Amino acid sequence: MTLPTTNLDALLSDLNGLDLITEPNQVAKLSQDYYHFSPVLTPQLKDKVGDVVIRPANEAEVLRVAQACVNYKIPLTVRGAGTGNYGQCIPLAGGVILDMTRMSAVKWMKPGLACVEPGAKLAAIDKQTRDIGWEIRMAPSTYRTATIGGFVGGGSGGIGSVTYGQLRDRGNLLAVRVVTMEDQPRAIELRGDDVYKVAHAYGTNGIITELEIPLAPAYPWTEIIVSFSDFMSAAQFGQTLSDADGMIKKLVCICPDPIPKYFAALKSYLPEGTHCAFLMISETCLEPLNEFVKDFKGTIVYQKSAQDASRGAAIAEYSWNHTTLHARSVDPTITYLQTLFPDDKNLQLLEHMYHHFGDEVMMHLEFLRYGGTARPASLQLVRYSTEERLNEIIKYHESKGAYIFNPHTYLIEDGGMKMVDTAQLQFKQKVDPYGLLNPGKMRAWLEKDGK
Amino acid sequence: MTLPTTNLDALLSDLNGLDLITEPNQVAKLSQDYYHFSPVLTPQLKDKVGDVVIRPANEAEVLRVAQACVNYKIPLTVRGAGTGNYGQCIPLAGGVILDMTRMSAVKWMKPGLACVEPGAKLAAIDKQTRDIGWEIRMAPSTYRTATIGGFVGGGSGGIGSVTYGQLRDRGNLLAVRVVTMEDQPRAIELRGDDVYKVAHAYGTNGIITELEIPLAPAYPWTEIIVSFSDFMSAAQFGQTLSDADGMIKKLVCICPDPIPKYFAALKSYLPEGTHCAFLMISETCLEPLNEFVKDFKGTIVYQKSAQDASRGAAIAEYSWNHTTLHARSVDPTITYLQTLFPDDKNLQLLEHMYHHFGDEVMMHLEFLRYGGTARPASLQLVRYSTEERLNEIIKYHESKGAYIFNPHTYLIEDGGMKMVDTAQLQFKQKVDPYGLLNPGKMRAWLEKDGK
């Protein structure tokens, strides 16, 4: 699809005075995200670029952009910092890239709650809310650069999920304000379960302009790495610690051998050939933590106090998909999977997969709460050969009862959900009747007319 | 057992200058707790009294008392506020009652942690720690009067356990200082797993003089009562809410019909014949709570904001064993059980028991976290007939897989543990070689010489 130039010119003329970027290199750069973690997505997405980047300063400007796009039937794709990995913000049909990073205010905050603009970086929100003793509940490993709007629009969980579950869980997102793409665009507020109409919808059915999010107490987080001589001790340690109701934790990440080898900056701390647990634990829980370490015959090889945690590399930056990032910086042929293992305290399927695939699928565990119980998710590192083999690996996992959230698709439904979210589709039909918002990403929309 | 008067006189003379109570009515009153909830314990304990009550002001005085008791081989039974229900602090062999309520200081506090003296009342600790935004993690329904030393020495969990589990879980008690009853009494500090040598040991193996406890963030707790037209909807609502990782909660208590009838002060709020959920939920989670209420077709019949929660009756005072208290104030023949139901989200055994016993065993649920999962515990109200029938009811529960923490025994092991705690016994052998501390309560000690 290419846009009629006359329409684009008319749009630019209508939006005179806004912060517009048309310089092709900059537009190309702001058309990208981190889909290149996937060798499957790369050829599908690498040539996709928008026509213009617009950086609104407030909701009134968003409304102006929405009106102009509706008037000229020009696609609009919203982006935050572009740290997603599934091509969430790649403009498949060109048009306007709406870069939200200028709308970055924390509008208000109080104990347990904050109201923020979508372009606020996660770390920047924390910097403000920690002044009153609170912080955001969960964040991806791209915490320093990612925006809250991008996280809610395209993410699911991360550091903090071992305590608070997923963004999807009630209580983790309280309200959103969205601008519609109707004939007369307007801003509407969604609260309660209505927030899920637009959460994790990749900006396909509304432009988020404000979010009300819960805050968690800002415990003094100590960063700790514990090494273990065998994989299952490390994994069981992770499960047991995650299940420990009296222990305050933010990260329980297990990087079995050989993954620690990819972490150059931490090399001196990580004993060769060991399996490491990367933890963020409240300083107040350090003594009981030692008892768990003893139980599983681990060794604490790295420890950074909460006070020092702001200096140097944060161990959270080796967790979640930053594990993949570090591995790929050494070996760019590596890709990854996203897997939820069953609720089984013995971790039998996990153990099976660890041995079954050996070095081809390197286990990397992130414990998270799912339906009230801590479970291991795995962002396995995969030594990629072919798409067929990757699909075989996925199918094998699914056949054994491990749930795959496929990161090698840009379709919302084909990632985690596997089925059409009727509420999201109906909301799109209402607020984006012309299908201009991030076209091509919602399978239900593409197939709605029986195509 | 009666004490040689000469020994007691010698002890009183040695302890001249301390706060001593010998007036018989006062001593008798301070020899009591709330064992009368149990018709089994009542005849066993009703005549037990100490010889003298001593109220130490500091650890140095505790050491003086311990030394005198060792010198004259006089039993010593520690008590806090005497709110226990198993006769934990009833002096089976007379002697000294050590009333710790004068040692009530909060020695220091910081985010997530406090150091307190054992006689500090739970509510009084919160009053101070809330100034810095924190509060104790869990408390029994006797929160206003109970002491922290008594709770740790004789309790297990309560309001707050739906989030933090039990006192027994690592992280919920960080250190204790205890005075021994050796030939030369001394104060020693126990940290890490060593705290469990004396926690829930009824003061049989050390006199707690200081505790380091974790603090939880003081969320703005809203009090809510939701009514349901059928029992299983109320129970499933409780399970689902307890499993909701994004919801901040402190109390999920289900009082099915007819229990609400016993709550006179709340009568106007509780619709006749309904099954009620008593909740403490962070104000920040009220909107998502409404979605759960809708899912289970409940009706919010009572709501008190966090700001107003300090006024009037607290709904927590209708939960845990205060449920029993209110029922007994209407019908003193009622007693109770303590049951942990299996980890089964369908609550099948619970449903079975509800129907099986009908009005004889009135279900009352308290959700708590146990090993990383929320489960219903039940403090059922039992219409008592005979001890035999009570034991039959207990046996039936056990035969079906419900775990009974028998509240009708004063022996530590026969309540919850069912087996000897070797660490507690060994610690007693070391620090109380003459068996003077709360004699008669530790089965392992009584049987240690093959008796």
Coordinates of N, CA and C in Angstrom, one line a residue, chain A residues 111-113 134 137 163-165 169-172 174 191-194 212 215-220 243-248 284-285 287-288 291-292 295 345 369-374, chain B residues 111-113 134 137 163-165 169-172 174 191-194 212 215-220 243-248 284-285 287-288 291-292 295 345 369-374:
Chain A
P111 N -0.1 7.6 47.5 CA 0.3 6.2 47.9 C -0.6 5.2 47.1
G112 N 0.1 4.3 46.3 CA -0.5 3.2 45.7 C -1.1 3.5 44.3
L113 N -1.0 4.8 43.8 CA -1.7 5.1 42.6 C -1.0 6.3 41.9
W134 N 7.0 5.1 46.7 CA 6.3 4.1 45.8 C 7.0 4.0 44.5
R137 N 4.6 -1.2 39.6 CA 4.6 -2.6 40.0 C 5.5 -3.5 39.2
T163 N 5.6 -11.1 41.9 CA 4.7 -10.7 43.0 C 3.3 -10.3 42.5
Y164 N 3.2 -9.5 41.5 CA 2.0 -8.9 41.1 C 1.3 -9.5 39.8
G165 N 1.9 -10.6 39.3 CA 1.3 -11.2 38.1 C 1.5 -10.4 36.9
D169 N -3.8 -8.9 34.8 CA -4.5 -9.2 36.0 C -5.2 -8.0 36.6
R170 N -6.4 -8.1 36.9 CA -7.2 -7.0 37.5 C -6.4 -6.3 38.6
G171 N -6.4 -5.0 38.6 CA -5.7 -4.3 39.6 C -4.4 -3.7 39.1
N172 N -3.9 -4.3 38.0 CA -2.6 -3.8 37.5 C -2.7 -2.7 36.5
L174 N -5.6 0.6 36.0 CA -6.9 1.0 36.6 C -7.8 1.8 35.6
R191 N -12.5 2.4 32.3 CA -12.2 2.1 33.7 C -12.7 0.6 33.9
G192 N -12.3 0.0 35.1 CA -12.7 -1.3 35.4 C -12.2 -2.3 34.3
D193 N -13.0 -3.3 34.0 CA -12.6 -4.3 32.9 C -12.5 -3.6 31.6
D194 N -13.2 -2.5 31.4 CA -13.1 -1.8 30.1 C -11.7 -1.5 29.6
E212 N -4.0 5.4 34.4 CA -4.0 5.4 35.8 C -3.5 4.0 36.2
L215 N 0.6 1.7 42.1 CA 2.0 1.7 42.5 C 2.2 0.7 43.6
A216 N 3.5 0.2 43.7 CA 3.9 -0.8 44.7 C 4.8 -0.1 45.7
P217 N 4.9 -0.6 46.9 CA 5.8 0.0 47.9 C 7.2 -0.1 47.3
A218 N 8.0 0.9 47.4 CA 9.4 0.9 47.0 C 10.3 0.3 48.1
Y219 N 10.4 -1.0 48.1 CA 11.2 -1.6 49.1 C 12.7 -1.3 48.8
P220 N 13.6 -1.4 49.7 CA 15.0 -1.3 49.4 C 15.5 -2.6 48.7
D243 N 7.6 -19.2 45.8 CA 6.4 -19.6 46.6 C 6.4 -19.1 48.0
A244 N 7.5 -18.5 48.4 CA 7.7 -18.1 49.9 C 6.9 -16.9 50.1
D245 N 5.8 -17.0 50.8 CA 4.8 -15.9 50.9 C 5.4 -14.8 51.8
G246 N 6.3 -15.1 52.7 CA 6.9 -14.1 53.6 C 8.1 -13.3 53.0
M247 N 8.5 -13.7 51.8 CA 9.7 -13.1 51.2 C 9.3 -12.0 50.1
I248 N 9.8 -10.8 50.3 CA 9.5 -9.7 49.4 C 10.4 -9.8 48.2
T284 N 15.3 -6.2 53.7 CA 14.7 -6.7 55.0 C 14.6 -8.2 55.0
C285 N 14.8 -8.9 53.8 CA 14.6 -10.3 53.8 C 15.9 -11.1 53.6
E287 N 18.3 -12.1 55.6 CA 18.7 -13.3 56.4 C 17.9 -14.5 56.1
P288 N 16.6 -14.4 56.0 CA 15.8 -15.6 55.5 C 16.3 -16.1 54.1
E291 N 18.8 -18.7 54.3 CA 18.4 -20.1 54.6 C 17.9 -20.8 53.4
F292 N 17.3 -20.1 52.4 CA 16.9 -20.8 51.2 C 18.2 -21.2 50.4
D295 N 19.6 -24.3 51.8 CA 18.8 -25.4 51.5 C 19.1 -26.0 50.2
K345 N 5.0 -28.1 41.1 CA 6.2 -27.7 42.0 C 7.4 -28.6 41.7
R369 N 3.8 -14.8 38.8 CA 2.6 -15.3 39.4 C 1.5 -15.3 38.3
Y370 N 0.9 -16.5 38.3 CA -0.1 -16.7 37.2 C -1.3 -17.3 37.9
G371 N -2.4 -16.6 38.0 CA -3.6 -17.1 38.7 C -3.4 -17.5 40.1
G372 N -2.6 -16.7 40.8 CA -2.4 -16.9 42.2 C -1.2 -17.8 42.6
T373 N -0.5 -18.3 41.6 CA 0.5 -19.3 41.9 C 1.8 -18.9 41.1
A374 N 2.9 -19.1 41.8 CA 4.2 -18.8 41.1 C 4.5 -20.0 40.1
Chain B
P111 N 11.7 1.6 57.0 CA 10.8 1.0 56.0 C 11.0 -0.5 56.0
G112 N 9.9 -1.3 56.2 CA 10.0 -2.7 56.1 C 10.4 -3.5 57.3
L113 N 10.8 -2.8 58.4 CA 11.4 -3.5 59.5 C 11.2 -2.7 60.8
W134 N 4.1 2.4 57.3 CA 4.2 0.9 57.4 C 3.4 0.4 58.5
R137 N 2.6 -7.0 59.4 CA 2.1 -7.8 58.3 C 0.8 -8.5 58.6
T163 N -2.1 -12.4 52.3 CA -1.0 -11.9 51.5 C 0.3 -12.5 51.9
Y164 N 0.6 -12.6 53.2 CA 1.9 -12.9 53.7 C 2.1 -14.3 54.2
G165 N 1.0 -15.1 54.2 CA 1.2 -16.5 54.7 C 1.1 -16.5 56.3
D169 N 6.2 -18.8 58.1 CA 6.9 -18.6 56.8 C 8.1 -17.7 56.9
R170 N 9.2 -18.1 56.4 CA 10.4 -17.4 56.4 C 10.2 -15.9 55.9
G171 N 10.7 -15.0 56.7 CA 10.6 -13.6 56.3 C 9.5 -12.9 57.2
N172 N 8.7 -13.7 57.9 CA 7.7 -13.1 58.8 C 8.1 -12.8 60.2
L174 N 12.1 -12.0 62.0 CA 13.5 -11.9 61.6 C 14.5 -12.2 62.7
R191 N 18.6 -15.6 65.1 CA 18.3 -15.0 63.8 C 18.1 -16.1 62.8
G192 N 17.7 -15.8 61.6 CA 17.5 -16.8 60.5 C 16.5 -17.8 61.0
D193 N 16.7 -19.1 60.6 CA 15.8 -20.2 61.0 C 15.9 -20.4 62.5
D194 N 16.9 -19.9 63.1 CA 16.9 -20.2 64.6 C 15.7 -19.6 65.3
E212 N 12.5 -8.7 66.2 CA 12.7 -7.9 65.0 C 11.6 -8.5 64.0
L215 N 7.8 -5.3 58.4 CA 6.6 -4.4 58.2 C 6.1 -4.5 56.8
A216 N 4.8 -4.2 56.7 CA 4.2 -4.2 55.3 C 3.8 -2.8 55.0
P217 N 3.7 -2.4 53.7 CA 3.2 -1.1 53.4 C 1.8 -0.9 54.0
A218 N 1.6 0.3 54.5 CA 0.3 0.6 55.1 C -0.6 1.2 54.0
Y219 N -1.3 0.3 53.3 CA -2.2 0.7 52.2 C -3.4 1.4 52.9
P220 N -4.1 2.2 52.1 CA -5.4 2.7 52.6 C -6.4 1.6 52.6
D243 N -6.8 -15.3 44.9 CA -5.9 -15.7 43.9 C -5.5 -14.6 42.9
A244 N -6.1 -13.4 43.1 CA -5.9 -12.3 42.1 C -4.7 -11.6 42.5
D245 N -3.6 -11.8 41.7 CA -2.3 -11.3 42.1 C -2.2 -9.8 42.0
G246 N -3.1 -9.1 41.3 CA -3.0 -7.7 41.1 C -3.8 -7.0 42.2
M247 N -4.5 -7.7 43.1 CA -5.4 -7.1 44.1 C -4.7 -7.1 45.4
I248 N -4.7 -5.9 46.0 CA -4.0 -5.7 47.3 C -5.1 -6.0 48.4
T284 N -7.1 1.6 46.5 CA -6.7 1.7 45.1 C -7.2 0.6 44.2
C285 N -7.8 -0.4 44.8 CA -8.3 -1.6 44.1 C -9.8 -1.7 44.0
E287 N -12.1 -0.3 42.1 CA -12.8 -0.5 40.8 C -12.7 -2.0 40.3
P288 N -11.5 -2.5 40.3 CA -11.4 -3.9 39.9 C -12.2 -4.9 40.9
E291 N -15.6 -5.6 39.7 CA -15.7 -6.6 38.6 C -15.8 -8.0 39.2
F292 N -15.0 -8.3 40.2 CA -15.1 -9.6 40.8 C -16.5 -9.8 41.5
D295 N -18.9 -10.6 38.8 CA -18.7 -12.0 38.3 C -19.5 -13.0 39.1
K345 N -9.0 -25.4 43.6 CA -9.7 -24.2 43.3 C -11.2 -24.5 43.2
R369 N -2.6 -17.6 52.6 CA -1.6 -18.2 51.7 C -0.8 -19.2 52.4
Y370 N -0.7 -20.4 51.8 CA 0.0 -21.5 52.4 C 0.9 -22.1 51.3
G371 N 2.2 -22.0 51.5 CA 3.1 -22.6 50.5 C 3.0 -22.0 49.1
G372 N 2.6 -20.7 49.1 CA 2.6 -20.0 47.8 C 1.2 -20.0 47.1
T373 N 0.2 -20.5 47.8 CA -1.1 -20.6 47.2 C -2.2 -20.2 48.2
A374 N -3.2 -19.5 47.7 CA -4.3 -19.1 48.6 C -5.2 -20.3 48.8

